[in-house]
Structure formats: structure tokens, C-alpha cells
Amino acid sequence: MQEPTRGARSRRSRWFPLVWVIPSVLVLLVVIVLAARALVATPALRSFLADYPGQSALPAGAPVGFPAWLEWQHFFNGFFLLFILRSGWIIRGKKRPTAFWVRRNEGRFVTRTPPVRIGIQVWLHLATDALWVLNGIAFYVLLFATGQWVRIVPTRWDVIPNAISAGLQYASLDWPTASGWTNYNALQVITYFITVFVAAPLAVITGIRLIPGLALRFAPLDPVFSARVARAIHYPVMIWFAGFIVVHVTLVLATGAVHNLNHMYAGRDDGSLLGFAIFAASVVVMVVAWFALRPAVVTAIAGRTGSVRTMPRG
Ligand code: HEM
Ligand code: HEM
């Protein structure tokens, strides 16, 4: 028999773990569901679920529903993250960049340090990061200025038993009733809180530490916060975002898609198809932008902000 080539072997070994990973995950899921169903049938757990139905009460006067600014920001957040994740993933692949960008060192902004050459995907990452951070700052300001923050920041300790209760309900496949219009369930509150107030700031702090042009300036931080440490945090944060998005979008679509999409895309709490239509249009915008931002287009845009040198292929 012919020996597999090195390429074929590495291709096989890369995907081979899936042969046992997928069945193991499925078996684990079945075990979790059966265990959760057995647990919630016991009198102790039944009374726990009655005491903690999965939602923690909101302070009096908490806002109801979704203002238009939140809907727009939610869309832009997802839109920018799409390209942040794409460029981050390519950077991690460590392929030789197809082009390099250099800041123009002229005019009013002359500095003594020579400009650093960065790969075109790092440029795209930083450009979309800047837009994402601006959107995020506006989101924070509006969240606290309008009182909307109480919906995604835990304010009572009973959010913990309620989150356990909601988790048990998901695991037993008897899902908590979706009522995101007035109050998220406690597990949602905690996950949104971690995403907005822990994962996002961590991505920003560790990301800034990794900016190639600032490496020298940050050198004094090396003993406590080296680029290695920053990268070791930055990447798991990306895994959190990717995992969050998969679970979030799956649950949005699986727990009353029409109502949920009306909440976040049309600002209404009814059974019309408007939210779904706007969501579908937003997906079209993202798909078009995904294909439109070809390397040549990214290079052209980058060229307007600095000097871009395209590398010969091969
Ligand atoms: C395009 C895919 C997405 C869809 C369809 C979607 C849909 C939704 C919906 C329907 C809600 C309201 C849930 C409810 O009423 O129970 C919501 C809330 C939320 N989503 Fe998304 N989402 C998407 C992407 C994202 C992304 C990428 C993030 C961030 C990484 C995100 C973060 C959030 C947060 C933080 C909230 C709570 C906002 C608040 O009330 O202040 N979503 N999403
Ligand atoms: C302000 C926010 C952010 C900044 C300033 C930033 C900056 C950076 C920089 C400078 C690098 C390193 C490039 C290099 O190695 O030369 C990087 C890598 C990366 N970024 Fe970000 N980033 C930010 C947010 C994010 C977010 C939100 C995600 C994902 C959700 C993300 C995912 C990644 C990934 C996967 C890599 C590759 C990491 C590796 O090679 O291990 N970044 N980022």
C-alpha cells in the first residue's frame, strides 16, 4: 500500500480527533439532560425551582423594551466583531502578510521613532477595533445615562441561584420562558454582563498591549504585563466571544425567534415579521461586506491612511 504523503497525513491528523470528539460530546449532552431531568423531578429541586424561577427582580422603574440606539449599537457591534474575528483568526494563522502598512511619517505628526511596518490584517484588525471601541464607548455612556444598565448588570445576590435554576431548566430541555422584553433570565444577565463588562475591556487592554508600534513604549510593563501574557489572555477572550455568539444566536432563534428578533431589531414585542425582516436584511449587509472586503479592497482602504506595500506572491 502506498504511504500517505506528509500533506495527506497532516490533513488527516488535523480532523481525526473529531471522530471521537463529536460522539463524546453527544453522549455527554445526553447524560447532562438525563441527569438534569432526574434532578428537577426531586421534591428538593422542585421547591428550589419554585423559590428561584430563573429571573431576578429588577429595581423599581427599570426600563422596559429596547430603545432604537441599543438596536443600532447591537447591530454595529456584531458587524465590527465579524471583521475583528476574521482578521484576528488570520493573524493567528501566522501566514506571511500579502501587504504591509506603514504610517506616513510626515507633516504635522512627525515623530522621532521610525514608523513600524504592520501586516495588512493587523491593520484591518486595528481599524475595525477602533470603530468597535467607539461604538462600545457610546453604548456604555447611553446604557448608564438611560438606566438601561440595570438589565445587564446583576444588582441582587439571588441572581446566582436564579442562574443555576435557569441553567437546570435549559439542561432539562424545559427551557425558561423567554421574557427578554421586560427582564432577562439570570443566566442571560450574567453572560451579557461578562461579555460587555469583562470580555470586551479585557480584549481592549490586552489588544492595546499587543499593538506593534507601541511595543517599545510598553516595554517597562514587561515584568508584569508582557506581550506574551497579553496574547495568552487575548486569544481565550476571542474564544469567549466566538462561543458566546454561537450559543446566543442559537438560543435567540430557538426560544421564539419572531418575538426575540422583534425585540432587538424592531423595538416591538409582538408577533409581526418586521424584526425578522430587518434581521434578514442585516445578515445580507454582513454577507455582502464580508465578500466586498477582499484583500485588494482592504489594501486600497489602508492605502488612504498610510503607505501600503503589496508583497509579490510566491
Ligand atoms: C447577528 C446575530 C445576533 C442576533 C440575531 C442577536 C439577537 C439578540 C436578541 C434578540 C437580543 C434580545 C434578547 C431577548 O429579547 O431575550 C439580544 C441581546 C443582546 N445581544 Fe445579541 N444578537 C446577535 C449578535 C450579538 C453579538 C455578536 C453580541 C456581542 C458579542 C451580542 C450581544 C448581546 C447583548 C450584550 C445583549 C443584551 C443587550 C441589552 O439588553 O443591553 N449579540 N441579541
Ligand atoms: C481594542 C480592541 C483590540 C485591539 C487593540 C486588538 C489588537 C490586537 C493586536 C495588536 C494583535 C496582535 C497582532 C500581532 O500579533 O502582531 C491582535 C491579535 C488578535 N486579536 Fe485582537 N485586538 C482587539 C480586540 C479583539 C477582539 C474583540 C477579538 C476577538 C473577539 C480579537 C481577536 C484577536 C485574535 C484571535 C488575535 C490573534 C492572537 C494570536 O496570534 O494569538 N481581538 N489583536
JSON list of C-alpha atoms and ligand atoms in Angstrom, two decimals, residues 77 80-94 117-119 121-123 125-133 199-213 230-242 245, ligand 2:
[
{"chain": "A", "resi": 77, "resn": "ASN", "atom": "CA", "xyz": [-21.19, 45.61, 17.50]},
{"chain": "A", "resi": 80, "resn": "PHE", "atom": "CA", "xyz": [-17.45, 45.07, 13.53]},
{"chain": "A", "resi": 81, "resn": "LEU", "atom": "CA", "xyz": [-16.86, 41.87, 15.51]},
{"chain": "A", "resi": 82, "resn": "LEU", "atom": "CA", "xyz": [-17.30, 39.87, 12.32]},
{"chain": "A", "resi": 83, "resn": "PHE", "atom": "CA", "xyz": [-14.20, 41.53, 10.84]},
{"chain": "A", "resi": 84, "resn": "ILE", "atom": "CA", "xyz": [-12.31, 41.67, 14.15]},
{"chain": "A", "resi": 85, "resn": "LEU", "atom": "CA", "xyz": [-12.76, 37.90, 14.48]},
{"chain": "A", "resi": 86, "resn": "ARG", "atom": "CA", "xyz": [-11.88, 37.28, 10.84]},
{"chain": "A", "resi": 87, "resn": "SER", "atom": "CA", "xyz": [-8.69, 39.36, 10.92]},
{"chain": "A", "resi": 88, "resn": "GLY", "atom": "CA", "xyz": [-7.74, 38.02, 14.39]},
{"chain": "A", "resi": 89, "resn": "TRP", "atom": "CA", "xyz": [-8.09, 34.48, 13.11]},
{"chain": "A", "resi": 90, "resn": "ILE", "atom": "CA", "xyz": [-5.91, 35.23, 10.07]},
{"chain": "A", "resi": 91, "resn": "ILE", "atom": "CA", "xyz": [-3.28, 36.95, 12.26]},
{"chain": "A", "resi": 92, "resn": "ARG", "atom": "CA", "xyz": [-3.21, 33.87, 14.45]},
{"chain": "A", "resi": 93, "resn": "GLY", "atom": "CA", "xyz": [-2.64, 31.70, 11.35]},
{"chain": "A", "resi": 94, "resn": "LYS", "atom": "CA", "xyz": [0.76, 33.48, 11.03]},
{"chain": "A", "resi": 117, "resn": "ARG", "atom": "CA", "xyz": [5.57, 48.11, 9.47]},
{"chain": "A", "resi": 118, "resn": "ILE", "atom": "CA", "xyz": [2.39, 46.12, 10.20]},
{"chain": "A", "resi": 119, "resn": "GLY", "atom": "CA", "xyz": [0.71, 43.31, 8.26]},
{"chain": "A", "resi": 121, "resn": "GLN", "atom": "CA", "xyz": [-4.65, 42.03, 8.53]},
{"chain": "A", "resi": 122, "resn": "VAL", "atom": "CA", "xyz": [-3.26, 43.62, 11.69]},
{"chain": "A", "resi": 123, "resn": "TRP", "atom": "CA", "xyz": [-4.15, 46.99, 10.13]},
{"chain": "A", "resi": 125, "resn": "HIS", "atom": "CA", "xyz": [-7.92, 44.36, 12.95]},
{"chain": "A", "resi": 126, "resn": "LEU", "atom": "CA", "xyz": [-6.89, 47.68, 14.48]},
{"chain": "A", "resi": 127, "resn": "ALA", "atom": "CA", "xyz": [-9.11, 49.75, 12.16]},
{"chain": "A", "resi": 128, "resn": "THR", "atom": "CA", "xyz": [-12.22, 47.69, 13.00]},
{"chain": "A", "resi": 129, "resn": "ASP", "atom": "CA", "xyz": [-11.18, 47.62, 16.68]},
{"chain": "A", "resi": 130, "resn": "ALA", "atom": "CA", "xyz": [-11.19, 51.42, 16.71]},
{"chain": "A", "resi": 131, "resn": "LEU", "atom": "CA", "xyz": [-14.74, 51.52, 15.30]},
{"chain": "A", "resi": 132, "resn": "TRP", "atom": "CA", "xyz": [-15.84, 48.76, 17.69]},
{"chain": "A", "resi": 133, "resn": "VAL", "atom": "CA", "xyz": [-14.40, 50.63, 20.68]},
{"chain": "A", "resi": 199, "resn": "ALA", "atom": "CA", "xyz": [-14.52, 40.20, 28.00]},
{"chain": "A", "resi": 200, "resn": "ALA", "atom": "CA", "xyz": [-14.70, 43.46, 25.99]},
{"chain": "A", "resi": 201, "resn": "PRO", "atom": "CA", "xyz": [-12.44, 45.50, 28.34]},
{"chain": "A", "resi": 202, "resn": "LEU", "atom": "CA", "xyz": [-10.01, 42.56, 28.54]},
{"chain": "A", "resi": 203, "resn": "ALA", "atom": "CA", "xyz": [-9.85, 42.42, 24.73]},
{"chain": "A", "resi": 204, "resn": "VAL", "atom": "CA", "xyz": [-9.13, 46.16, 24.63]},
{"chain": "A", "resi": 205, "resn": "ILE", "atom": "CA", "xyz": [-6.44, 46.18, 27.36]},
{"chain": "A", "resi": 206, "resn": "THR", "atom": "CA", "xyz": [-4.59, 43.11, 26.07]},
{"chain": "A", "resi": 207, "resn": "GLY", "atom": "CA", "xyz": [-5.08, 44.22, 22.44]},
{"chain": "A", "resi": 208, "resn": "ILE", "atom": "CA", "xyz": [-3.52, 47.65, 23.10]},
{"chain": "A", "resi": 209, "resn": "ARG", "atom": "CA", "xyz": [-0.57, 45.90, 24.76]},
{"chain": "A", "resi": 210, "resn": "LEU", "atom": "CA", "xyz": [-0.05, 43.94, 21.53]},
{"chain": "A", "resi": 211, "resn": "ILE", "atom": "CA", "xyz": [-0.05, 46.91, 19.12]},
{"chain": "A", "resi": 212, "resn": "PRO", "atom": "CA", "xyz": [3.29, 46.51, 17.29]},
{"chain": "A", "resi": 213, "resn": "GLY", "atom": "CA", "xyz": [4.04, 50.24, 17.17]},
{"chain": "A", "resi": 230, "resn": "ALA", "atom": "CA", "xyz": [-1.32, 39.79, 26.78]},
{"chain": "A", "resi": 231, "resn": "ARG", "atom": "CA", "xyz": [-1.50, 37.25, 23.93]},
{"chain": "A", "resi": 232, "resn": "ALA", "atom": "CA", "xyz": [-2.22, 34.44, 26.41]},
{"chain": "A", "resi": 233, "resn": "ILE", "atom": "CA", "xyz": [-5.31, 36.42, 27.55]},
{"chain": "A", "resi": 234, "resn": "HIS", "atom": "CA", "xyz": [-6.29, 37.94, 24.18]},
{"chain": "A", "resi": 235, "resn": "TYR", "atom": "CA", "xyz": [-6.82, 34.61, 22.46]},
{"chain": "A", "resi": 236, "resn": "PRO", "atom": "CA", "xyz": [-9.07, 32.98, 25.13]},
{"chain": "A", "resi": 237, "resn": "VAL", "atom": "CA", "xyz": [-11.12, 36.20, 25.10]},
{"chain": "A", "resi": 238, "resn": "MET", "atom": "CA", "xyz": [-11.69, 35.63, 21.40]},
{"chain": "A", "resi": 239, "resn": "ILE", "atom": "CA", "xyz": [-12.81, 32.05, 22.21]},
{"chain": "A", "resi": 240, "resn": "TRP", "atom": "CA", "xyz": [-15.30, 33.51, 24.74]},
{"chain": "A", "resi": 241, "resn": "PHE", "atom": "CA", "xyz": [-16.72, 35.88, 22.09]},
{"chain": "A", "resi": 242, "resn": "ALA", "atom": "CA", "xyz": [-16.97, 33.11, 19.47]},
{"chain": "A", "resi": 245, "resn": "ILE", "atom": "CA", "xyz": [-22.07, 34.34, 19.74]},
{"chain": "B", "resi": 2, "resn": "HEM", "atom": "C1", "xyz": [-9.48, 47.30, 21.07]},
{"chain": "B", "resi": 2, "resn": "HEM", "atom": "C2", "xyz": [-9.60, 46.04, 20.85]},
{"chain": "B", "resi": 2, "resn": "HEM", "atom": "C3", "xyz": [-8.47, 45.20, 20.27]},
{"chain": "B", "resi": 2, "resn": "HEM", "atom": "C4", "xyz": [-7.18, 45.54, 19.94]},
{"chain": "B", "resi": 2, "resn": "HEM", "atom": "C5", "xyz": [-6.48, 46.87, 20.12]},
{"chain": "B", "resi": 2, "resn": "HEM", "atom": "C6", "xyz": [-6.57, 44.35, 19.38]},
{"chain": "B", "resi": 2, "resn": "HEM", "atom": "C7", "xyz": [-5.28, 44.28, 18.93]},
{"chain": "B", "resi": 2, "resn": "HEM", "atom": "C8", "xyz": [-4.63, 43.15, 18.52]},
{"chain": "B", "resi": 2, "resn": "HEM", "atom": "C9", "xyz": [-3.24, 43.07, 18.17]},
{"chain": "B", "resi": 2, "resn": "HEM", "atom": "C10", "xyz": [-2.28, 44.25, 18.18]},
{"chain": "B", "resi": 2, "resn": "HEM", "atom": "C11", "xyz": [-2.97, 41.79, 17.86]},
{"chain": "B", "resi": 2, "resn": "HEM", "atom": "C12", "xyz": [-1.61, 41.19, 17.57]},
{"chain": "B", "resi": 2, "resn": "HEM", "atom": "C13", "xyz": [-1.17, 41.31, 16.21]},
{"chain": "B", "resi": 2, "resn": "HEM", "atom": "C14", "xyz": [0.23, 40.72, 16.09]},
{"chain": "B", "resi": 2, "resn": "HEM", "atom": "O1", "xyz": [0.47, 39.61, 16.61]},
{"chain": "B", "resi": 2, "resn": "HEM", "atom": "O2", "xyz": [1.05, 41.41, 15.51]},
{"chain": "B", "resi": 2, "resn": "HEM", "atom": "C15", "xyz": [-4.21, 41.04, 17.97]},
{"chain": "B", "resi": 2, "resn": "HEM", "atom": "C16", "xyz": [-4.33, 39.70, 17.72]},
{"chain": "B", "resi": 2, "resn": "HEM", "atom": "C17", "xyz": [-5.53, 39.02, 17.79]},
{"chain": "B", "resi": 2, "resn": "HEM", "atom": "N1", "xyz": [-6.77, 39.55, 18.13]},
{"chain": "B", "resi": 2, "resn": "HEM", "atom": "FE1", "xyz": [-7.12, 41.42, 18.75]},
{"chain": "B", "resi": 2, "resn": "HEM", "atom": "N2", "xyz": [-7.48, 43.34, 19.37]},
{"chain": "B", "resi": 2, "resn": "HEM", "atom": "C18", "xyz": [-8.65, 43.82, 19.90]},
{"chain": "B", "resi": 2, "resn": "HEM", "atom": "C19", "xyz": [-9.83, 43.14, 20.05]},
{"chain": "B", "resi": 2, "resn": "HEM", "atom": "C20", "xyz": [-10.01, 41.83, 19.67]},
{"chain": "B", "resi": 2, "resn": "HEM", "atom": "C21", "xyz": [-11.25, 41.12, 19.79]},
{"chain": "B", "resi": 2, "resn": "HEM", "atom": "C22", "xyz": [-12.55, 41.72, 20.34]},
{"chain": "B", "resi": 2, "resn": "HEM", "atom": "C23", "xyz": [-11.03, 39.85, 19.32]},
{"chain": "B", "resi": 2, "resn": "HEM", "atom": "C24", "xyz": [-11.98, 38.70, 19.19]},
{"chain": "B", "resi": 2, "resn": "HEM", "atom": "C25", "xyz": [-13.22, 38.70, 19.55]},
{"chain": "B", "resi": 2, "resn": "HEM", "atom": "C26", "xyz": [-9.65, 39.77, 18.91]},
{"chain": "B", "resi": 2, "resn": "HEM", "atom": "C27", "xyz": [-9.03, 38.65, 18.38]},
{"chain": "B", "resi": 2, "resn": "HEM", "atom": "C28", "xyz": [-7.68, 38.54, 18.10]},
{"chain": "B", "resi": 2, "resn": "HEM", "atom": "C29", "xyz": [-7.03, 37.29, 17.74]},
{"chain": "B", "resi": 2, "resn": "HEM", "atom": "C30", "xyz": [-7.69, 35.92, 17.60]},
{"chain": "B", "resi": 2, "resn": "HEM", "atom": "C31", "xyz": [-5.67, 37.60, 17.54]},
{"chain": "B", "resi": 2, "resn": "HEM", "atom": "C32", "xyz": [-4.55, 36.63, 17.19]},
{"chain": "B", "resi": 2, "resn": "HEM", "atom": "C33", "xyz": [-3.96, 36.23, 18.53]},
{"chain": "B", "resi": 2, "resn": "HEM", "atom": "C34", "xyz": [-2.77, 35.29, 18.45]},
{"chain": "B", "resi": 2, "resn": "HEM", "atom": "O3", "xyz": [-1.99, 35.35, 17.49]},
{"chain": "B", "resi": 2, "resn": "HEM", "atom": "O4", "xyz": [-2.65, 34.51, 19.41]},
{"chain": "B", "resi": 2, "resn": "HEM", "atom": "N3", "xyz": [-9.06, 41.00, 19.13]},
{"chain": "B", "resi": 2, "resn": "HEM", "atom": "N4", "xyz": [-5.21, 41.90, 18.39]}
]
